[in-house]
XYZ file of C-alpha atoms in Angstrom:
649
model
C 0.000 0.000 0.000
C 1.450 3.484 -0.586
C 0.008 5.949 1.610
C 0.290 10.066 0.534
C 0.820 12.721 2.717
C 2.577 16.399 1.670
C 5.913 17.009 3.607
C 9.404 15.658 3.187
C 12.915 13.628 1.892
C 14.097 10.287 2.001
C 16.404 7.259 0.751
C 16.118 3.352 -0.467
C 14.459 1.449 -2.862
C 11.170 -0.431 -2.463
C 8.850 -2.387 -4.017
C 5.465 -1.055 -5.897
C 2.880 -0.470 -3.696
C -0.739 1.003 -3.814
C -1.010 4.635 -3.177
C -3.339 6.431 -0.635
C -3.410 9.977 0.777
C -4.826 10.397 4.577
C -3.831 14.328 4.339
C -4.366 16.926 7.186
C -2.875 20.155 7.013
C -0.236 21.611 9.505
C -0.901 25.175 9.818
C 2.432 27.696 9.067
C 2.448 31.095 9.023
C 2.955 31.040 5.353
C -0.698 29.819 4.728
C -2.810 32.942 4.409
C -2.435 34.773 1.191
C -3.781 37.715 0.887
C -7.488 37.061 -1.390
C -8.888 39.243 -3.494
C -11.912 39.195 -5.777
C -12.979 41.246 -8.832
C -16.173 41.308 -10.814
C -16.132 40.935 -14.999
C -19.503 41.120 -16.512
C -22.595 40.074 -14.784
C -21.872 36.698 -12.804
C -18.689 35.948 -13.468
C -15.785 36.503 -10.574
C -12.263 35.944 -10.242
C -10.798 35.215 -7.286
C -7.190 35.913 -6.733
C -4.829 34.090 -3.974
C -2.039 31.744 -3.856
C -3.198 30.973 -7.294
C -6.483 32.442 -9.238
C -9.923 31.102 -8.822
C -12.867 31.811 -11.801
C -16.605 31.915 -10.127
C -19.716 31.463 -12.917
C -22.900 31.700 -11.630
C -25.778 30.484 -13.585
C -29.556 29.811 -12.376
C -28.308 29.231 -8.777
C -25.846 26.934 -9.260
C -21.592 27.550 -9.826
C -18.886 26.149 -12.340
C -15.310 27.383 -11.398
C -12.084 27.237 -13.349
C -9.004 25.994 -11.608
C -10.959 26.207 -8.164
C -11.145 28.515 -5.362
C -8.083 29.879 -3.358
C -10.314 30.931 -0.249
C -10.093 28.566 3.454
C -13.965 29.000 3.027
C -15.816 28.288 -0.510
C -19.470 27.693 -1.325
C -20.958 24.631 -2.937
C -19.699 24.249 -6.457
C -20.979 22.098 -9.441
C -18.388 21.557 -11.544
C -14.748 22.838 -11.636
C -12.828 22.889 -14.804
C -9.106 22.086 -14.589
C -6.178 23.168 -17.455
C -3.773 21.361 -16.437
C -2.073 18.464 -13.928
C -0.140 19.923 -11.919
C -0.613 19.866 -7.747
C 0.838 23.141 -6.900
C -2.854 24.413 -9.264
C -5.249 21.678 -8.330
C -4.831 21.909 -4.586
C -7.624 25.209 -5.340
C -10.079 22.974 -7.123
C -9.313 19.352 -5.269
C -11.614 20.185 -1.750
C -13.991 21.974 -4.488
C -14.270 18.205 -6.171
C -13.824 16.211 -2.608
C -17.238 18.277 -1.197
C -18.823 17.185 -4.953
C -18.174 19.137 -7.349
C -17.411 17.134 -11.282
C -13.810 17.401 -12.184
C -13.229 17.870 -16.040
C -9.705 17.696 -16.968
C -7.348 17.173 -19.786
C -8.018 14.149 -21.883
C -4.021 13.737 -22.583
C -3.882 14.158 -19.213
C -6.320 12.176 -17.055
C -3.770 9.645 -15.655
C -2.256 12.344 -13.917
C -5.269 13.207 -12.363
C -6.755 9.641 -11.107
C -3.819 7.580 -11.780
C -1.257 9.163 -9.361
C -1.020 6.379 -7.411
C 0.401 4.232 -10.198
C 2.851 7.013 -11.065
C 4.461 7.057 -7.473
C 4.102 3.246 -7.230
C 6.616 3.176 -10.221
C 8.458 5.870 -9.419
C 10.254 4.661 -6.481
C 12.632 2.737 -9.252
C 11.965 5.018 -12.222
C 13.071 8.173 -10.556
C 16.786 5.908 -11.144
C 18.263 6.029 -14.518
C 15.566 8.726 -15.296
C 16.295 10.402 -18.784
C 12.330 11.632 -19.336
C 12.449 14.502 -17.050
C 8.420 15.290 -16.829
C 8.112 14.320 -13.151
C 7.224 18.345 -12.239
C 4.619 18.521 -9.410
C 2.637 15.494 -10.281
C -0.655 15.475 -7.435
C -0.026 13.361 -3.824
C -3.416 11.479 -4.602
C -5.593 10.411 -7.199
C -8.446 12.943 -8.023
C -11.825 11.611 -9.455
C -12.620 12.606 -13.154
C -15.944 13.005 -14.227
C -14.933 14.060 -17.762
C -12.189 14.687 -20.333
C -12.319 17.525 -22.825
C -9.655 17.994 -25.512
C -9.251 21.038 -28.343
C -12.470 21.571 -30.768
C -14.728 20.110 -27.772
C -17.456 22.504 -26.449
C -18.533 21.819 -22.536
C -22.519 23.041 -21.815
C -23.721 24.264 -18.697
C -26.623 25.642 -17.528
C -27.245 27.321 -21.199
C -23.368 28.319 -21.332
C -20.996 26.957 -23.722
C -17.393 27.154 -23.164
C -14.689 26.147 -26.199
C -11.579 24.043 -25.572
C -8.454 24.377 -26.624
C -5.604 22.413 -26.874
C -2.452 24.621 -25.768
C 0.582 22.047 -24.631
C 3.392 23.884 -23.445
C 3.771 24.337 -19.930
C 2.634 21.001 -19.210
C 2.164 18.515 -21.997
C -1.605 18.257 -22.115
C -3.168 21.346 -21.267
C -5.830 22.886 -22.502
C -7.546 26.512 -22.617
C -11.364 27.655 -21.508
C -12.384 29.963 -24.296
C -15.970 31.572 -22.925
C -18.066 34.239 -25.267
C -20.121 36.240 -22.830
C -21.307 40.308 -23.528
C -19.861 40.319 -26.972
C -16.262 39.429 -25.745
C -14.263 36.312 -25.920
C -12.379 35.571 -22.156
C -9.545 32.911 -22.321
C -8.831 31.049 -19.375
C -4.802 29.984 -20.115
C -3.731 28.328 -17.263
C 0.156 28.623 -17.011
C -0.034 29.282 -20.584
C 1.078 33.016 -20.156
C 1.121 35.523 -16.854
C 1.198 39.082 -16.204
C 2.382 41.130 -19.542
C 3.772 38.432 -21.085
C 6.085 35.652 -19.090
C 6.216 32.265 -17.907
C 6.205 30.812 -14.750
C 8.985 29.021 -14.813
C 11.150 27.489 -17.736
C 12.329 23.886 -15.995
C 8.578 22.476 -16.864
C 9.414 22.971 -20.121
C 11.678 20.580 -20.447
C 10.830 17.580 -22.494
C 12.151 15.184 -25.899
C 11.789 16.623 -29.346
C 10.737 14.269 -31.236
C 11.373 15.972 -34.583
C 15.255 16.464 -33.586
C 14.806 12.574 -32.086
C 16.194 14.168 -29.072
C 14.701 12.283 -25.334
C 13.592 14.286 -22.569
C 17.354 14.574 -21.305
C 18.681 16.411 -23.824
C 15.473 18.559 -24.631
C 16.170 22.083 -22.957
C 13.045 23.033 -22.653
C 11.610 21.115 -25.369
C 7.702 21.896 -25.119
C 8.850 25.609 -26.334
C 8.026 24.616 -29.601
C 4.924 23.632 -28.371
C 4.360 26.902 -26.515
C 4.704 28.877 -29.732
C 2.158 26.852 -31.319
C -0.311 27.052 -28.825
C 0.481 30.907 -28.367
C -0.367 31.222 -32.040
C -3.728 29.068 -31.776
C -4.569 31.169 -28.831
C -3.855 34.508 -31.073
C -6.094 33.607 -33.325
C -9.387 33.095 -31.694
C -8.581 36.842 -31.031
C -9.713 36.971 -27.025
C -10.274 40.364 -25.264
C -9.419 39.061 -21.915
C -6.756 36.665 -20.443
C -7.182 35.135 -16.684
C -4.409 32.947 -15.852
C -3.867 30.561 -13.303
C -1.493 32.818 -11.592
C -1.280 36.740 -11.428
C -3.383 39.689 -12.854
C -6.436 39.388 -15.521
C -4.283 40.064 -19.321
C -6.287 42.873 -20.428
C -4.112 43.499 -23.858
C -4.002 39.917 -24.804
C -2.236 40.173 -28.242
C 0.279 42.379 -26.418
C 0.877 40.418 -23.917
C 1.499 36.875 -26.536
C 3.437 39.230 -28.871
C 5.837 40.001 -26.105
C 6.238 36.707 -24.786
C 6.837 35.068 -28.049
C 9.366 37.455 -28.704
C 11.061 37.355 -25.232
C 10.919 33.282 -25.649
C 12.636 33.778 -29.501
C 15.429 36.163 -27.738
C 16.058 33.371 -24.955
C 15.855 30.074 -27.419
C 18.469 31.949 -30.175
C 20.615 32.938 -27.449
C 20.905 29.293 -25.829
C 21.111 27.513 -29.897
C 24.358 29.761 -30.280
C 26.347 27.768 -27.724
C 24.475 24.484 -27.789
C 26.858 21.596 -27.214
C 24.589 19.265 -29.352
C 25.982 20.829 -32.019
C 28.863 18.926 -32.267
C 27.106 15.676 -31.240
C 24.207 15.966 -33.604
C 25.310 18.527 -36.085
C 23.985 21.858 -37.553
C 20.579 20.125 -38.860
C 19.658 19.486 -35.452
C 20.527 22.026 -34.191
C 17.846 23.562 -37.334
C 15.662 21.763 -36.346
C 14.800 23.012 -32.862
C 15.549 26.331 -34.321
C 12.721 26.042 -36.824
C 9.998 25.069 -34.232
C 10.793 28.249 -32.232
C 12.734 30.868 -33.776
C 10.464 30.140 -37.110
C 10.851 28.251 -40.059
C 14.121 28.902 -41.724
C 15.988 31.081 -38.685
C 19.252 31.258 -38.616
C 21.378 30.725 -35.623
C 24.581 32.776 -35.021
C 26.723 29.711 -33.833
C 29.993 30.181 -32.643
C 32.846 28.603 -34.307
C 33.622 24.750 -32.987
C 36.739 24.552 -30.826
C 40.490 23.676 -31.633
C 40.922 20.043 -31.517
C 43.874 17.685 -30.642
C 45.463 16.406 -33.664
C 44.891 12.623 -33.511
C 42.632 13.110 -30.757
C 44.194 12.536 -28.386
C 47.832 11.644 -26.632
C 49.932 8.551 -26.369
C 49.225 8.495 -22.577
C 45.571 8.463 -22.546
C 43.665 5.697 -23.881
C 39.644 5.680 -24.033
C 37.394 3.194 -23.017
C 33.672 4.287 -23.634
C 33.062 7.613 -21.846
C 35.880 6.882 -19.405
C 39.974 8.118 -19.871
C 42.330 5.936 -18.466
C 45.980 7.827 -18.598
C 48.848 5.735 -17.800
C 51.995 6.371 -16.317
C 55.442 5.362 -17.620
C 55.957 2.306 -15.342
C 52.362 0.778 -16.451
C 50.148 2.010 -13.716
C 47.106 3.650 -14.672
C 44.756 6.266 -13.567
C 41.016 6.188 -14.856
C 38.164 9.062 -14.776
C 34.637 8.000 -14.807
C 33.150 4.440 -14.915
C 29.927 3.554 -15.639
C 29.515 0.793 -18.006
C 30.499 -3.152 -17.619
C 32.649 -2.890 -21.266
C 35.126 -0.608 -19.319
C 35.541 -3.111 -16.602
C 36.207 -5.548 -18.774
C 38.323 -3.701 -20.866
C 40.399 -2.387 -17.939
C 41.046 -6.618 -16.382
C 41.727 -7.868 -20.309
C 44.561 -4.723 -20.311
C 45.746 -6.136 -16.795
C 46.385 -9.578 -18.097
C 47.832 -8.678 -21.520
C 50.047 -6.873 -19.228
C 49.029 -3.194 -20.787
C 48.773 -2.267 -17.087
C 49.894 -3.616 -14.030
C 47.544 -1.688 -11.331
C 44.684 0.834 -11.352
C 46.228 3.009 -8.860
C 42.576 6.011 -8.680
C 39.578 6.609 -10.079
C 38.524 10.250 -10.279
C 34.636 10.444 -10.566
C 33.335 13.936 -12.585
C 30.300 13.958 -11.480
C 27.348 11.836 -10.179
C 25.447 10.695 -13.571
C 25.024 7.215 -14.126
C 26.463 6.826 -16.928
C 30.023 7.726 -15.383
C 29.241 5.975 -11.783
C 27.012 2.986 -12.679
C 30.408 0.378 -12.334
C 33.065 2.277 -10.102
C 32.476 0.209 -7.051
C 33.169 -2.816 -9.305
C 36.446 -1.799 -10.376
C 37.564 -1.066 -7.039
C 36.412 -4.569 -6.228
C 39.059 -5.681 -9.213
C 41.740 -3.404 -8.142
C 41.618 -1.749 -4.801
C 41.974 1.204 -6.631
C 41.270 4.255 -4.488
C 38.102 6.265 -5.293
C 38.883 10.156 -5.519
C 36.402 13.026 -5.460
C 35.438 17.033 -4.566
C 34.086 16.842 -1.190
C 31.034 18.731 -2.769
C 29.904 15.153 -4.506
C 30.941 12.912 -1.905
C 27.494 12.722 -0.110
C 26.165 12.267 -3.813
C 27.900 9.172 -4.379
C 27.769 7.720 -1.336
C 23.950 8.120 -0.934
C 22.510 8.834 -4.393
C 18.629 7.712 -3.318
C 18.733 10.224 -0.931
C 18.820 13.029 -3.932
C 15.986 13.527 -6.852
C 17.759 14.479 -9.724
C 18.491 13.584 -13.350
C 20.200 10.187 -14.322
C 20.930 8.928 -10.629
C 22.785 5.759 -10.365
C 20.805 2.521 -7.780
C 24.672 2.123 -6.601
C 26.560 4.172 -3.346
C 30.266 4.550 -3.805
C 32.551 4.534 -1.120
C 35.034 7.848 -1.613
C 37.950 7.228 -0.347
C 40.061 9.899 -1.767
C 38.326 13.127 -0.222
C 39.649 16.644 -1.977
C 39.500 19.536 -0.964
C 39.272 22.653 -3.827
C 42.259 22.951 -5.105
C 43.641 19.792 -4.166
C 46.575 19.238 -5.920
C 49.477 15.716 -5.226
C 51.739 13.688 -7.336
C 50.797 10.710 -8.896
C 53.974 8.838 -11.167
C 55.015 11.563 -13.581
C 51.663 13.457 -13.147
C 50.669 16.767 -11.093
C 46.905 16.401 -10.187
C 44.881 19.369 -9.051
C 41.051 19.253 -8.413
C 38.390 21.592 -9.239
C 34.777 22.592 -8.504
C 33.433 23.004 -11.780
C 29.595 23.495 -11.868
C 29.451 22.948 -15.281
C 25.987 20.241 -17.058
C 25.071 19.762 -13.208
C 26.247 22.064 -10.285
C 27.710 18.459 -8.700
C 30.218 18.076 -11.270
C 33.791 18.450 -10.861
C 37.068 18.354 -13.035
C 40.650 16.688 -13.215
C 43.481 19.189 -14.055
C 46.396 17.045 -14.845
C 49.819 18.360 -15.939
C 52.474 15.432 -17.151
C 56.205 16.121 -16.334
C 57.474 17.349 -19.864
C 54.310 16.668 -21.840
C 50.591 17.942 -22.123
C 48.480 19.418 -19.993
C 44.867 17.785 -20.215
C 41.637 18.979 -18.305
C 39.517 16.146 -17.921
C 36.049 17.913 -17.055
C 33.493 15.665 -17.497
C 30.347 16.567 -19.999
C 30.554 19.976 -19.630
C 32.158 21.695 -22.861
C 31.995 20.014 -26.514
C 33.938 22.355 -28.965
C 30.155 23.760 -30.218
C 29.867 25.283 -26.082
C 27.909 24.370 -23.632
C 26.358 21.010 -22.087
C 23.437 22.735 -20.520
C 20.663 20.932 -21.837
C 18.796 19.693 -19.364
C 17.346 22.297 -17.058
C 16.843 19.502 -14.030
C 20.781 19.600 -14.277
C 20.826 22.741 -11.909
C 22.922 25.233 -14.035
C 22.757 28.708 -12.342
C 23.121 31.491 -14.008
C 25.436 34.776 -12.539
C 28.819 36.125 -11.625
C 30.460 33.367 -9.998
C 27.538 30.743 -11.244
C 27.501 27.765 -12.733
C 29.318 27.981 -16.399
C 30.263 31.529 -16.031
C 32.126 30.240 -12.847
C 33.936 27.403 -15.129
C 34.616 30.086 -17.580
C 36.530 31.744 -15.519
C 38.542 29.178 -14.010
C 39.748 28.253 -17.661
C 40.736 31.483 -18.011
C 42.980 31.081 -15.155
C 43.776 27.560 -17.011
C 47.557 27.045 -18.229
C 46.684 28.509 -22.180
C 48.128 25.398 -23.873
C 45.943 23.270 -21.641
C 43.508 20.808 -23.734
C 40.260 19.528 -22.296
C 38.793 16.313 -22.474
C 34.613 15.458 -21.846
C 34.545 11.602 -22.295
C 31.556 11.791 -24.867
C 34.039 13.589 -27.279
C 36.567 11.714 -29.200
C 39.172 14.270 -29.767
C 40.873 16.745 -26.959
C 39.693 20.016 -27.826
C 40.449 23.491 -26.468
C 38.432 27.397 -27.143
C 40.625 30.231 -28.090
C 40.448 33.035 -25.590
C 37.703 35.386 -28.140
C 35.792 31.516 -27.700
C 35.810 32.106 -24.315
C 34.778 35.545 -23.869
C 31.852 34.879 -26.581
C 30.734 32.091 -24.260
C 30.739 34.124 -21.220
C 29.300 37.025 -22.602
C 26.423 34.717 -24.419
C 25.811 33.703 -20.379
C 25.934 37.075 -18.644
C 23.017 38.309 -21.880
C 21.341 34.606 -21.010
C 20.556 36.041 -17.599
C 18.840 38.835 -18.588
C 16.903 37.110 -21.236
C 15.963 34.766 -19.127
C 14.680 37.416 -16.118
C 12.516 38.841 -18.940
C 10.658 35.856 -19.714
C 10.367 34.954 -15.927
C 8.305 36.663 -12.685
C 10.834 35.897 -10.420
C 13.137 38.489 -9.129
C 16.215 36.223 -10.341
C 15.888 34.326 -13.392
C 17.768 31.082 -11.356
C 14.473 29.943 -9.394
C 12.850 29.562 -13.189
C 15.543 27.709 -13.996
C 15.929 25.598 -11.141
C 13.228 23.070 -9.737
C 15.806 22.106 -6.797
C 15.780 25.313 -5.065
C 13.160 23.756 -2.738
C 14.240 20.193 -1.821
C 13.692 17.650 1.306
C 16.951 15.564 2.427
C 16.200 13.008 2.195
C 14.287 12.684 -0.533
C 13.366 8.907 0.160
C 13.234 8.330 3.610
C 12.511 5.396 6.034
C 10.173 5.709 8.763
C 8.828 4.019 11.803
C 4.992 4.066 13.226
C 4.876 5.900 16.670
C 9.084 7.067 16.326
C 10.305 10.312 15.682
C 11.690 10.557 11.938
C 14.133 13.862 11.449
C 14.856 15.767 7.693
C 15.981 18.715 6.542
C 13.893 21.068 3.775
C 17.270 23.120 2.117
C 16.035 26.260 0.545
C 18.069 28.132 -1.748
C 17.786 32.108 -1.804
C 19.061 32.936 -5.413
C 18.015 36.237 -5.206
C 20.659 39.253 -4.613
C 18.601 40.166 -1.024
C 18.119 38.104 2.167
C 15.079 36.019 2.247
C 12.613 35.221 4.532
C 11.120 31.746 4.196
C 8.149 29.815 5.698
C 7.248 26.215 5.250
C 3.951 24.838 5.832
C 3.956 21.038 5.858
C 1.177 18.726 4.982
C 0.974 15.470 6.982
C -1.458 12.430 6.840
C -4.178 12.413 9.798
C -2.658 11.391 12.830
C 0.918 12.078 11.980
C 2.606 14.919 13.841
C 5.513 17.402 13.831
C 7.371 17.607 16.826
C 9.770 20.573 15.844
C 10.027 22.731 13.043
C 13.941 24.455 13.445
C 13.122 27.405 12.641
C 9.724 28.181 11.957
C 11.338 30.541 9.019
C 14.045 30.509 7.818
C 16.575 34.028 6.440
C 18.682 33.198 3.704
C 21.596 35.126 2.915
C 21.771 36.252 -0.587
C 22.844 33.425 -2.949
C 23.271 31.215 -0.102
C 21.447 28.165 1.113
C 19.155 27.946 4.301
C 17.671 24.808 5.655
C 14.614 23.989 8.274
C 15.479 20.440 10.343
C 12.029 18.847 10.989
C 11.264 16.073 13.634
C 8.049 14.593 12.899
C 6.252 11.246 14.067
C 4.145 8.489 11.774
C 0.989 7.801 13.932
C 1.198 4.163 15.467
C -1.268 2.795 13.134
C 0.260 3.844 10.550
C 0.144 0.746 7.799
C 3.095 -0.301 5.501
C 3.773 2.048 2.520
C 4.670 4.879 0.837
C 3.757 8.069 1.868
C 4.326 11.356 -0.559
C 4.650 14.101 1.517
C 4.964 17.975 0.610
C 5.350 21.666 1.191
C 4.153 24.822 0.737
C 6.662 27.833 0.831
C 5.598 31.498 1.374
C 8.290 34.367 0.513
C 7.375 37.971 0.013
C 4.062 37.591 -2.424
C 5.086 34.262 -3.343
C 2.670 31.908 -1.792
C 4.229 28.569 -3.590
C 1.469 25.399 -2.637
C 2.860 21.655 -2.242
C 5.779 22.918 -3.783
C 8.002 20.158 -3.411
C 8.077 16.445 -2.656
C 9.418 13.806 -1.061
C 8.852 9.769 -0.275
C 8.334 8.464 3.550
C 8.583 4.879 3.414
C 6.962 2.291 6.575
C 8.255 -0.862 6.477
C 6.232 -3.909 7.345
């Protein structure tokens, strides 16, 4: 049985189980957003809170879209829903649980009464995950009473309202389009907010099928999508927009005119520097171009990167998406491991006597694909596992984390570096870097050889087209001091004959210093592009869906014991921060402390609230998805983030 709740993180892998939510709320100070209503036309109200609510009254009886933000609400007889996601439906779910008819989404209805399946197989698919469109999928199943999808036409009570199908945000939605007094209102969802912007750009993210690119590599994929729907919603020519979120649109073609050109400005800026480039070549890179920029853009690439001349040297020798350099006397020193053809390849080179030891392993970063097998290889050579002390908890306890491409399989680090580590291995100078690069855990290998090259191992962060950002779920900040602008600058500090190696690219390749500044000045534009098209006050929390996150994210519990987690909240703005949790927990269940109550961030920093709760004694055996809501200034963010309890039997 798998039991929801909304609060918190954990660790460890379980078998499927049935899902159930007991939920009771417990109060914060963060729950009471300030509500305010305004009339349009004769009977139709919109109620704005933590998100909108839209009130038709007909012949004594109510339809609302998205729900009703208010503690208090009157009877309702059917609420109309745009989209999936939980931290929306939480305004229409008591609306539907008191009886009110749910229609939702047709290409969405399993993530409205199917949730429980979803988390059931989530527990393992959350591993190895490469889809990405996991975004704030609801605690507990909600009952559907219909499904609508575009050119349908829902009638109540004498009123007609038109669907629309406008995918984008999420990948099913759909927009209300009601004609009432001569004028057309459009009720968008997250389609658009406020004079033309997007609340967020990480739910965006998703494969392009066109490009035959999966979710991983789609940087926010669904933009193509958005333009489309943008268009479509152009054209029926509405004199009113009421999102889910912020002020009625009053100048709706406005409004879609300036975010379609603030989305153009952001897409062309991130195609210049696209790594994929040089994986998939300019076509694909045409390809996504065309389905945002327009048909036939052109993108103002930079030029590819210097590369090694016969790849790569003598002393280095790849296996798969691992390096293995090796010193004069036959000992060897590999970076990355995450396939079984590099073990094997690395014991058939021990007995043809190629190498006599495996002295280190230095892992990049966390990814599966470069961890999967390291603990085996250790097994076959003692080798010694080395790593920046930033990814050590990481590897060592990757379930308790949700992020992209997470390996089932701790490793034990046993070489622990500090930044800027730097010792002697054979005829080789090592130094150690933080380098924030496709994920902020990712780290690189500067290694100088007595005489000879000096090679930068740095994991999948550069190709010689740019950047390796392409997965938003990655965590790549954006600033000064950020995330590739803070790699940027340490290769500028880089010896300049210094040649850098990611293990997906064959040759060594290095960027001239005009590459360089290009790159970083592409960046330091992306940022502002990026706050354009966003409502947050720094474009990072838009970017980032790990800015609120429980640790553990998978946790084990026990019925009548007291269970302890953190919630780690990042400020990215360039202020302090005041933040305030309010947790959700299934009936019975109780928090014991909440250390402290809120939470100030420093500026750019990271703050975190410990939380003791207990599992009531009769708690059965299961999994329990637990959440929370997170006020900050007018931000009043609802089961914002997630997390797995488990109960054993």
């Amino acid at each position: 049985m798998v039991l929801n709740i909304c609060q918190r993180r954990c660790s460890v892998l379980i078998p499927k189980l049935v899902l159930i939510l007991l939920l009771a709320i417990v109060p914060g100070k963060g729950q009471c957003s300030r509500i305010t209503t305004e009339t349009i036309g004769k009977d139709l109200t919109v109620v704005r809170g933590a998100v909108n609510g839209i009130l038709l009254d007909r012949h004594g009886k109510r339809l609302a879209v998205y729900g009703d933000p208010r503690p208090e609400t009157g009877d309702v007889d059917v609420v109309l829903f745009t989209h999936h996601r939980r931290d929306v439906v939480w305004a229409g779910r008591s609306l539907v649980e008191q009886g009110a008819r749910a229609v939702v989404p047709a290409r969405e209805e399993a993530l409205f009464n199917q949730v429980d399946t979803f988390w059931s197989d989530f527990q393992t698919s959350r591993f190895h995950d490469y889809a990405q469109q996991t975004s704030k999928v609801l605690c507990q199943n909600l009952p559907v009473a219909r499904t609508v999808q575009g050119g349908d036409t829902f009638a109540w009570q004498g009123e007609k309202l038109r669907v629309l199908d406008t995918p984008g945000y999420t990948r099913g939605a759909v927009t209300y389009l009601y004609d009432t007094e001569g004028k057309t209102l459009a009720f968008t969802g997250d389609l658009i907010c406020e004079d033309g912007r997007l609340f967020d750009l990480y739910s965006f993210q998703d494969a392009i099928a066109e490009a035959k690119i999966r979710g991983y590599h789609g940087h926010a994929g669904r933009l193509g999508d958005l333009m489309t729907s943008l268009r479509k919603l152009a054209a029926e020519k509405p004199d009113m927009l009421i999102p889910v979120r912020g002020p009625v649109i009053r100048d709706p073609q406005a409004a879609i005119d300036r975010l379609m050109g603030r989305v153009r400005a952001l897409y062309d800026n991130y195609l210049s520097i696209d790594a994929l480039r040089w994986y998939f070549g300019d076509d694909h890179i045409q390809i996504k171009a065309d389905r945002v920029l327009g048909q036939g853009a052109t993108v103002n690439w930079m030029p590819m990167g210097e590369t090694y001349p016969n790849d790569l040297p003598a002393w280095i020798i790849p296996i798969g998406n691992s390096r293995l350099f090796v010193s004069s006397d036959k000992s060897g020193f590999l970076v990355d491991c995450g396939s079984e053809h590099i073990v094997k390849t690395l014991k058939d080179m021990r007995s043809s006597g190629r190498i006599k030891s495996l002295d280190g392993i230095f892992i990049t970063h966390y990814h599966d694909d470069h961890t999967d097998r390291v603990s085996e290889v250790v097994s076959a050579f003692g080798s010694t596992v080395y790593a920046h002390r930033n990814l050590v908890d990481l590897l060592e306890h990757p379930s308790a984390y949700r992020l992209p491409c997470l390996t089932t399989r701790p490793i034990h680090v046993s070489g622990k570096l500090d930044e800027g580590a730097t010792w002697q291995w054979k005829e080789f100078a090592l130094t150690v870097h933080n380098f924030p690069g496709q994920t902020l855990y990712h780290d690189a290998l500067l290694v100088k050889k007595d005489q000879g090259e000096t090679i930068w191992f740095i994991g999948d962060s550069f190709t010689p087209s740019g950047i390796d950002d392409y997965c938003l779920q990655n965590r790549n900040f954006l600033g000064p001091g950020q995330g590739y602008q803070k790699c940027l600058d340490l290769m500028q500090r880089m010896p300049s004959n210094a040649w850098l190696i990611n293990q997906h690219v064959k040759p060594a390749f290095r960027f001239t210093s005009e590459q360089r500044h290009r790159m970083k000045d592409t960046l330091q534009k992306r940022f502002t592009l990026a706050q354009a098209v966003s409502v947050w006050d720094n474009p990072n929390y838009a970017l980032d869906e790990s800015w609120v996150h429980f640790s553990p994210y998978l946790h084990q519990a026990q019925p009548g014991k007291v269970s302890r987690c953190v919630l780690n909240i990042m400020n990215h703005s360039t202020t302090v921060q005041t933040f305030e949790p309010t947790l959700h927990l299934p009936k019975g269940w109780t928090v014991d402390s909440l250390t402290p109550e809120s939470v100030v961030v420093p500026p750019q920093q990271e703050g975190a609230v410990e939380v003791q709760f207990t599992p009531a004694k009769e708690s059965p055996a299961g999994v329990y998805i637990v959440t929370a809501d997170l006020q900050c200034g007018q931000k009043d963010l609802r089961r914002w983030c997630e997390a797995m309890v488990t109960i054993d039997p």
